[in-house]
Tab-separated table of C-alpha atoms and ligand atoms in Angstrom:
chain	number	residue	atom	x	y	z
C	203	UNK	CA	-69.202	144.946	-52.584
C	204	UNK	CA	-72.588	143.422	-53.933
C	205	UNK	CA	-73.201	145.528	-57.190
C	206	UNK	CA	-72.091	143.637	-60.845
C	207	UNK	CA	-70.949	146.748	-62.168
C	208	UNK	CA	-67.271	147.726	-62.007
C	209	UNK	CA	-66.555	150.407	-59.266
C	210	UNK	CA	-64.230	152.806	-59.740
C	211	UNK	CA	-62.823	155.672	-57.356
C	212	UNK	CA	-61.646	159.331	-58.057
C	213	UNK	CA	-61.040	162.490	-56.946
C	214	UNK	CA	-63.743	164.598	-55.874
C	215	UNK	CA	-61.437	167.609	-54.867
C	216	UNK	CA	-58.565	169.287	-55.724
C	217	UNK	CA	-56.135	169.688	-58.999
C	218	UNK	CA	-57.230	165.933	-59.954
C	219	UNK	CA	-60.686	166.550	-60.541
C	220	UNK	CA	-61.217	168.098	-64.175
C	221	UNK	CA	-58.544	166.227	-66.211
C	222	UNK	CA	-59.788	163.089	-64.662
C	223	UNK	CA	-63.339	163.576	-65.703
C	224	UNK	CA	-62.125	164.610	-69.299
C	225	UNK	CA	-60.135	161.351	-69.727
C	226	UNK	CA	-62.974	159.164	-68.861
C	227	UNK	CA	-65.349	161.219	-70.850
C	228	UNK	CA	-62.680	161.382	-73.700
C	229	UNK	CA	-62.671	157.376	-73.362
C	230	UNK	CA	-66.249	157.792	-74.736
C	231	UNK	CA	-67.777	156.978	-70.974
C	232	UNK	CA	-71.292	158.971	-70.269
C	233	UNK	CA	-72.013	159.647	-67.025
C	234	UNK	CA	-73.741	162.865	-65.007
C	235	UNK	CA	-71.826	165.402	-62.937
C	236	UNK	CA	-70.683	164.223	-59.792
C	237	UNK	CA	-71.825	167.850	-58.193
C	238	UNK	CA	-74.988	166.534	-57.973
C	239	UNK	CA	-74.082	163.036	-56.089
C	240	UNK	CA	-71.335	160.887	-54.543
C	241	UNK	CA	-71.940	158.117	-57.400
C	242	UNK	CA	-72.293	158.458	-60.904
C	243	UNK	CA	-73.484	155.615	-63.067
C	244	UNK	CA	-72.291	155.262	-66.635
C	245	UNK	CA	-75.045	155.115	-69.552
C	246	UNK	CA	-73.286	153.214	-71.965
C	247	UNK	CA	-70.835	150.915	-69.337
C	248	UNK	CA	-71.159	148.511	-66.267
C	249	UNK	CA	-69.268	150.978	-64.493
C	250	UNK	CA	-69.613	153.547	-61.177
C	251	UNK	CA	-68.258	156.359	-60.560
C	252	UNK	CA	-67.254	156.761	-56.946
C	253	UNK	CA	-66.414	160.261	-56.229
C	254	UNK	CA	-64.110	160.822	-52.728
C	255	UNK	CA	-61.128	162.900	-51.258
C	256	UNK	CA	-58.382	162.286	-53.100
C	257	UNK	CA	-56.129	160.629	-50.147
C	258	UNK	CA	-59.140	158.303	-49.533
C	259	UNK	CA	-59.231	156.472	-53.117
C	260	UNK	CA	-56.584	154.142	-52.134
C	261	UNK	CA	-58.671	152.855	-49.077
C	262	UNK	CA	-61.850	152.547	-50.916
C	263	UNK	CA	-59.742	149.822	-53.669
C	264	UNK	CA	-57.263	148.241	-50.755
C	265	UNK	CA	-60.349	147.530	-48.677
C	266	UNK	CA	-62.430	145.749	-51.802
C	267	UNK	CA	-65.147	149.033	-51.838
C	268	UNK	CA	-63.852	149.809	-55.553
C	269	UNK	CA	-62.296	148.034	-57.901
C	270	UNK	CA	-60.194	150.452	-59.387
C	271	UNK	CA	-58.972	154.154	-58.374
C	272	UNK	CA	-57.097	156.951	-59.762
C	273	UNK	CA	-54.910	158.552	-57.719
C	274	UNK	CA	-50.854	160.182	-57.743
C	275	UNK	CA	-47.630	158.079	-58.013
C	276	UNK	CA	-46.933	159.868	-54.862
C	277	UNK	CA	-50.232	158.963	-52.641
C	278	UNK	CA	-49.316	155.551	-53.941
C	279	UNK	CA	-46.173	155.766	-52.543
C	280	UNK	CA	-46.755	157.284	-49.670
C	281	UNK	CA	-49.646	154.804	-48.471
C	282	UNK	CA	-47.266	151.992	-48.701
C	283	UNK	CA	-50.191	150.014	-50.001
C	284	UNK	CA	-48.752	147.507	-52.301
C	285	UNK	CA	-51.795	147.874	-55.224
C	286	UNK	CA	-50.663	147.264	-59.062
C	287	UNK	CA	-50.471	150.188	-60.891
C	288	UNK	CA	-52.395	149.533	-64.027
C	289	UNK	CA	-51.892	152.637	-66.253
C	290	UNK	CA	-50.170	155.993	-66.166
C	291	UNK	CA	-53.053	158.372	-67.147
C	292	UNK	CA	-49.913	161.712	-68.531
C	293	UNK	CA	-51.378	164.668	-66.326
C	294	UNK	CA	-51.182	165.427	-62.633
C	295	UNK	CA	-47.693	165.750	-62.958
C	296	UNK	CA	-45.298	166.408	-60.450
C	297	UNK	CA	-42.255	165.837	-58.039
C	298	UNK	CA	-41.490	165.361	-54.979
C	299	UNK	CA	-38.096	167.339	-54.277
C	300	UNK	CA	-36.059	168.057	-51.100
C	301	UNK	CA	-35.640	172.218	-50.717
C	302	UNK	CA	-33.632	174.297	-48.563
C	303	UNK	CA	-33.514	177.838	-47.902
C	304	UNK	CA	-31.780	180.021	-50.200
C	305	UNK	CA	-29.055	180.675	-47.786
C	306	UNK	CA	-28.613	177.143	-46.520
C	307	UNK	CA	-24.994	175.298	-46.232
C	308	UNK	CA	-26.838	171.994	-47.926
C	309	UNK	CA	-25.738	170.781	-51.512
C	310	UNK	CA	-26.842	167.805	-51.650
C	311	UNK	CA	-29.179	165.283	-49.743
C	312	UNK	CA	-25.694	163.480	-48.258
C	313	UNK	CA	-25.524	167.230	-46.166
C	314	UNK	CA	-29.252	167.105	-44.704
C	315	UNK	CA	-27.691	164.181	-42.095
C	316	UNK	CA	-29.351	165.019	-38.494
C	317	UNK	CA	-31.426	167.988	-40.081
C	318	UNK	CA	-35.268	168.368	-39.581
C	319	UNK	CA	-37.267	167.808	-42.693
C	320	UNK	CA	-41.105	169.295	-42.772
C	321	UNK	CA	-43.407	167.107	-45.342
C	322	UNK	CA	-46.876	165.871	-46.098
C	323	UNK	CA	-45.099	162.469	-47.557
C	324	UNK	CA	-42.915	161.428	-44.503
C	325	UNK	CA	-43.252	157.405	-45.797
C	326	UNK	CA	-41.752	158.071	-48.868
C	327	UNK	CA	-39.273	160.642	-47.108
C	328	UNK	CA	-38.171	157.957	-44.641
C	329	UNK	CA	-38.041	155.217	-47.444
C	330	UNK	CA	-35.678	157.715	-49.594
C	331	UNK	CA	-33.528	158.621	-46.744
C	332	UNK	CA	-33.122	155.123	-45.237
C	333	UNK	CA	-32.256	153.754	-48.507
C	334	UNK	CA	-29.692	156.468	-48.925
C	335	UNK	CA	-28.522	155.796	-45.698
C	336	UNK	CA	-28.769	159.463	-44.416
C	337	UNK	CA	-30.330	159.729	-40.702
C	338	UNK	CA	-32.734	162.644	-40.729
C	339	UNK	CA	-35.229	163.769	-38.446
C	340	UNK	CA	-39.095	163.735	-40.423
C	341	UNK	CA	-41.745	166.255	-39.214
C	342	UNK	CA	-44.846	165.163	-40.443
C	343	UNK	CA	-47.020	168.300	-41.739
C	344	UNK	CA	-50.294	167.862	-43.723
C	345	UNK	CA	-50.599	171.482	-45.248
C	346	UNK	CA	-48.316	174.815	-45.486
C	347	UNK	CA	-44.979	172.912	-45.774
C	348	UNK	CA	-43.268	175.387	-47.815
C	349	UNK	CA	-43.346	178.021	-44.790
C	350	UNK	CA	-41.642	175.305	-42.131
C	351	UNK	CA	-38.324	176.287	-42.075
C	352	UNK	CA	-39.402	180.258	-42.053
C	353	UNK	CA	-41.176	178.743	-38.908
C	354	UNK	CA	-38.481	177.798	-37.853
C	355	UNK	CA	-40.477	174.224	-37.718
C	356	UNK	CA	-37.388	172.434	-39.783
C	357	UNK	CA	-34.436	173.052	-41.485
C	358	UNK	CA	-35.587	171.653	-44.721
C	359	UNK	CA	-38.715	170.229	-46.530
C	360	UNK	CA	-39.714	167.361	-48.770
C	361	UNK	CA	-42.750	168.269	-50.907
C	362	UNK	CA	-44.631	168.363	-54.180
C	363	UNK	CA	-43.484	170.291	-56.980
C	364	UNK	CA	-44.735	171.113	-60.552
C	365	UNK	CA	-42.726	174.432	-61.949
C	366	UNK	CA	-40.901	175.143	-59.132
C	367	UNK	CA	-42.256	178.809	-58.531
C	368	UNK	CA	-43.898	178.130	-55.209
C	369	UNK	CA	-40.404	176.704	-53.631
C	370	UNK	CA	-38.702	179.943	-55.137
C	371	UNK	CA	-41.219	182.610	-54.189
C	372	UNK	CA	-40.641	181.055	-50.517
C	373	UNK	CA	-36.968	181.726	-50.735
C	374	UNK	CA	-36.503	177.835	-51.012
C	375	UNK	CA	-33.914	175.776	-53.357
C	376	UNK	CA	-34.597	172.193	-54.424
C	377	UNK	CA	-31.814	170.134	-53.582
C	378	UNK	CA	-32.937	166.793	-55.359
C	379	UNK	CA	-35.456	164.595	-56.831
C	380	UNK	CA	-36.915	161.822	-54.290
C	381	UNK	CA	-39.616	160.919	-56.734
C	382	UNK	CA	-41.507	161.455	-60.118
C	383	UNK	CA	-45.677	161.475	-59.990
C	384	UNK	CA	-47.942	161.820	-62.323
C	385	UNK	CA	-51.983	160.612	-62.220
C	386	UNK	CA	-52.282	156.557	-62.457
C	387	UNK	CA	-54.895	153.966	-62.165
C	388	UNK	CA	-54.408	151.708	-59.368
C	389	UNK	CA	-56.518	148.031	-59.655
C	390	UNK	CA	-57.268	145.510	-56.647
C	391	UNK	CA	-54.449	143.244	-55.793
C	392	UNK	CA	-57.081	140.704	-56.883
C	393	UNK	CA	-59.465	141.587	-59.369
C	394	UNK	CA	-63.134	140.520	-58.237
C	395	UNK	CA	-64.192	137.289	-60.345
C	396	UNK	CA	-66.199	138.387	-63.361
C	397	UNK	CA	-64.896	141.886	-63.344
C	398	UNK	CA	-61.657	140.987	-65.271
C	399	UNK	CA	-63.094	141.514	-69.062
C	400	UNK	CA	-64.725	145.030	-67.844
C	401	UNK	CA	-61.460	146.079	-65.966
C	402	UNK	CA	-59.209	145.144	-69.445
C	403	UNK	CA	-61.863	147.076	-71.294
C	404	UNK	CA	-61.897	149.879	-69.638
C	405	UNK	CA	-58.197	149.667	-69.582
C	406	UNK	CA	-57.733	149.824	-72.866
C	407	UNK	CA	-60.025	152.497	-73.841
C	408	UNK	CA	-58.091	155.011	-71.141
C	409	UNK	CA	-54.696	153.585	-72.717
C	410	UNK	CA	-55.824	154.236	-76.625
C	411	UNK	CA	-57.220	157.828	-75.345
C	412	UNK	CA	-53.681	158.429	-73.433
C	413	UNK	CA	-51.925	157.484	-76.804
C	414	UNK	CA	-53.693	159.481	-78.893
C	415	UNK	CA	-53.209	162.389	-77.394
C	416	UNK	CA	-49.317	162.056	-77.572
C	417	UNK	CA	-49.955	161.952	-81.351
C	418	UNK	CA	-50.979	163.627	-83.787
C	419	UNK	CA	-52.357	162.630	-87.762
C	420	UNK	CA	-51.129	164.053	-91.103
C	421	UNK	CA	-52.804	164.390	-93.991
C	422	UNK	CA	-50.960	166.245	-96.834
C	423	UNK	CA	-51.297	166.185	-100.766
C	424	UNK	CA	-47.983	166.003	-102.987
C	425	UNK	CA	-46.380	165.156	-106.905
C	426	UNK	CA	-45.559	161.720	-106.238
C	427	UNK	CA	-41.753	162.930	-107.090
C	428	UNK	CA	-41.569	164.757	-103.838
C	429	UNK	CA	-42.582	161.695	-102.271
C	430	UNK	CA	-38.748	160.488	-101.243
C	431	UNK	CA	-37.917	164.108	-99.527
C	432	UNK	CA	-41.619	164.284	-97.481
C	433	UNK	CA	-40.758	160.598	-95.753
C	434	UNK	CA	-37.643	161.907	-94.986
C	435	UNK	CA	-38.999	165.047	-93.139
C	436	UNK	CA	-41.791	162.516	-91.536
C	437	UNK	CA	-40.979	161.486	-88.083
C	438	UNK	CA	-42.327	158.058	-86.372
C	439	UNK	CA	-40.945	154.662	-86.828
C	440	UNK	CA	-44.004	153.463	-89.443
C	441	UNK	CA	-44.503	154.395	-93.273
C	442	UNK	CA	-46.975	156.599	-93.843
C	443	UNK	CA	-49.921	155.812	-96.023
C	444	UNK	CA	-49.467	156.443	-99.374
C	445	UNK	CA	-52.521	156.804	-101.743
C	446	UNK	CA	-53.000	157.773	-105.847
C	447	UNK	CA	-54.950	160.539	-106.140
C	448	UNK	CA	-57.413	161.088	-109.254
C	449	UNK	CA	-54.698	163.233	-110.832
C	450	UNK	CA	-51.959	161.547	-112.694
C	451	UNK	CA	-48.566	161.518	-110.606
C	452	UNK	CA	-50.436	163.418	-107.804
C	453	UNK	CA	-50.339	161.143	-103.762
C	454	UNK	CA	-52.587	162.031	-100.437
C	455	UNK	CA	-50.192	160.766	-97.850
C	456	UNK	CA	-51.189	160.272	-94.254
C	457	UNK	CA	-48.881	159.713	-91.289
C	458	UNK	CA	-48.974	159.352	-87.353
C	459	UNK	CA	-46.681	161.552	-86.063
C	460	UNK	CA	-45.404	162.438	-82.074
C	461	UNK	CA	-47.345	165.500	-80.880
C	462	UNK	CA	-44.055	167.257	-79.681
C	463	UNK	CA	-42.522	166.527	-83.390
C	464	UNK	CA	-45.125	168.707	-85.377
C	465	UNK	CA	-43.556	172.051	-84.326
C	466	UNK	CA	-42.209	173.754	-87.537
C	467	UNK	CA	-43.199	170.585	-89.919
C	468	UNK	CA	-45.867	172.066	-91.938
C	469	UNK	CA	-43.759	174.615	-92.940
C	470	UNK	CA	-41.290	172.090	-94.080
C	471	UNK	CA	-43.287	169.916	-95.627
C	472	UNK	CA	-44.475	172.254	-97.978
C	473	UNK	CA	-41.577	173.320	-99.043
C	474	UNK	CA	-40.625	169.743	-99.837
C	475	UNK	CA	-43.956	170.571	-102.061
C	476	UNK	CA	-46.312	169.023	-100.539
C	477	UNK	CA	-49.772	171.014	-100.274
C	478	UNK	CA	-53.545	171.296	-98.462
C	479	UNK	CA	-51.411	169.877	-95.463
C	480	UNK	CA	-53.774	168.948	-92.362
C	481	UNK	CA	-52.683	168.043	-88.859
C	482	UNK	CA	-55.678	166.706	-86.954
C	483	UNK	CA	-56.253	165.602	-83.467
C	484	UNK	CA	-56.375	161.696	-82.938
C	485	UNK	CA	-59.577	160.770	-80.127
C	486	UNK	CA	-58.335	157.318	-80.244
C	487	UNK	CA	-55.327	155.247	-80.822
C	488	UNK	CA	-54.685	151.595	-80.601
C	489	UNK	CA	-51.213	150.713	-81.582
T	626	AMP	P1	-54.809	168.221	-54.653
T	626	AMP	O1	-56.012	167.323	-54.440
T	626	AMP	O2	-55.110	169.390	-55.525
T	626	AMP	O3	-54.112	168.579	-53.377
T	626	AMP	O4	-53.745	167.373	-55.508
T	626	AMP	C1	-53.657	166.032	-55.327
T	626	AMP	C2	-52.582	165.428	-56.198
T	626	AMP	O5	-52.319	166.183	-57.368
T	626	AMP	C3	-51.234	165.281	-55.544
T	626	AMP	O6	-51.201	164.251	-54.605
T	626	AMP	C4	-50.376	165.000	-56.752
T	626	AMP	O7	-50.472	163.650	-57.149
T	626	AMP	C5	-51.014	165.870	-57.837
T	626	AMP	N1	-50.248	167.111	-58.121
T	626	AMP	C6	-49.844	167.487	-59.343
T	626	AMP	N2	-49.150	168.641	-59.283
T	626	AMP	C7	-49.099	169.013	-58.000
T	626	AMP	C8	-48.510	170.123	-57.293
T	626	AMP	N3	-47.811	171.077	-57.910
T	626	AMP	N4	-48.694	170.197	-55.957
T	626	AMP	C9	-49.413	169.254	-55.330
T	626	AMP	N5	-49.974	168.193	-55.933
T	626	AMP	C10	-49.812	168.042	-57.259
């Protein structure tokens, strides 16, 4: 790799593709489209955007071609490269679960001993089974794994699951849990010299982005006597912000709060009395 600027691989196909290209735009990075070519370069950042199959990003950073890649917990895992994972990026997620037909004797992994299991992931299936110490036989598939027992191809499968419809409308049932995935950034197992600063910048603006997103911010008006019940109703381990407003005894306070925790706290915040309550998206969070 001759160029200065920092290369990074992602998906150009598949379920990958959009929420990728939000985060990094989201991170404040502009670049063009990658319909119209195979690299994009960023405007306002040293960096390149390399754009290839999904199962190939791991390649182009273990052979030195990019510098960084995003990619699934479970390609990871299933390449048995050893690359540090860098960040977990919170979409793409998924699990990869051993299934059995409906009608199956199997209740557990222990009772798939000697049994044929169908899967796109047979390293990580061999790695879970061996380390379980349960001898089955893995037949590698790389598409339609959910019909290989119907087939008549296995007697079980190992493969990737997100709600859990596509094992059921197969006539499947998930036995267990061999791993968790969700989308990460990979780095080189040694950073190219001089690319370090970039790699921890770029780092943390796809961290603060991730954060901020989890939470959300606060802004309500209240008598300064309700003040005691409203930071009891506030969720979050920090005290919120408390300012004097130009009315005498009235506050503005402002608070980060989890995104999952705002559910039904309006409402209870103004009953507490607090009033013009806001509850605004954060772009970016550092903690
Ligand atoms: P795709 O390119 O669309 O085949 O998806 C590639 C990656 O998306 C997988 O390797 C997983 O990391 C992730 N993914 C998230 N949810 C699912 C799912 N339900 N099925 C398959 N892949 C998923």
């Amino acid at each position: 790799m001759t160029s200065d600027r920092l290369q990074l691989a992602v998906p150009n196909k598949g379920r990958l593709v959009e929420p990728t290209l939000t985060l990094l735009r989201d991170a404040g990075l502009i670049f063009e489209d990658h319909a119209r070519s195979l690299v994009s370069h960023c405007e306002d950042f040293p960096l390149d955007i390399l754009f290839v199959r999904t199962e190939d990003v791991l390649e182009f950073v273990g052979d030195g071609v990019a510098d960084l890649g995003i990619t699934g917990t479970n390609l990871l895992a299933e390449s048995g490269v050893n690359l540090p994972l860098l960040l977990e990026l919170g979409y793409g997620r998924c699990r990869l679960d051993a299934a059995v037909p409906q009608d199956s004797a199997a209740r557990s992994v222990a009772d798939l001993a000697g049994m044929r299991l169908a899967t796109s992931h047979p390293t990580a299936t061999r790695a879970f089974f061996a380390e379980r110490g349960v001898e089955v036989h893995v037949v590698p598939l790389s598409g339609a794994v959910e019909v290989a027992t119907r087939m008549g191809l296995a007697d079980g499968i190992v493969d990737l699951v997100s709600t859990g419809s596509t094992l059921v409308m197969n006539g499947l049932r998930s036995l267990e849990t061999l791993l968790r995935s969700q989308a990460i950034l990979v780095g080189a197992a040694t950073p190219r010299a001089g690319q370090r600063e970039a790699i921890e910048d770029l780092e943390t603006m796809l961290q603060s982005v991730i954060a901020g997103r989890r939470r959300k911010y606060l802004m309500m008006n209240a008598p300064l006597a309700c003040l005691p019940e409203i930071e009891r109703l506030l969720p979050g381990l920090e005290s919120p912000s408390v300012i004097p407003l130009a009315h005498e005894g009235m506050v503005a306070v402002h608070a980060v709060v989890g995104a999952d925790e705002v559910w039904g706290l309006p409402g209870r915040l103004k009953s507490a009395g607090a009033s013009g309550i806001l509850v605004v998206p954060i772009e970016k969070l550092l903690a």
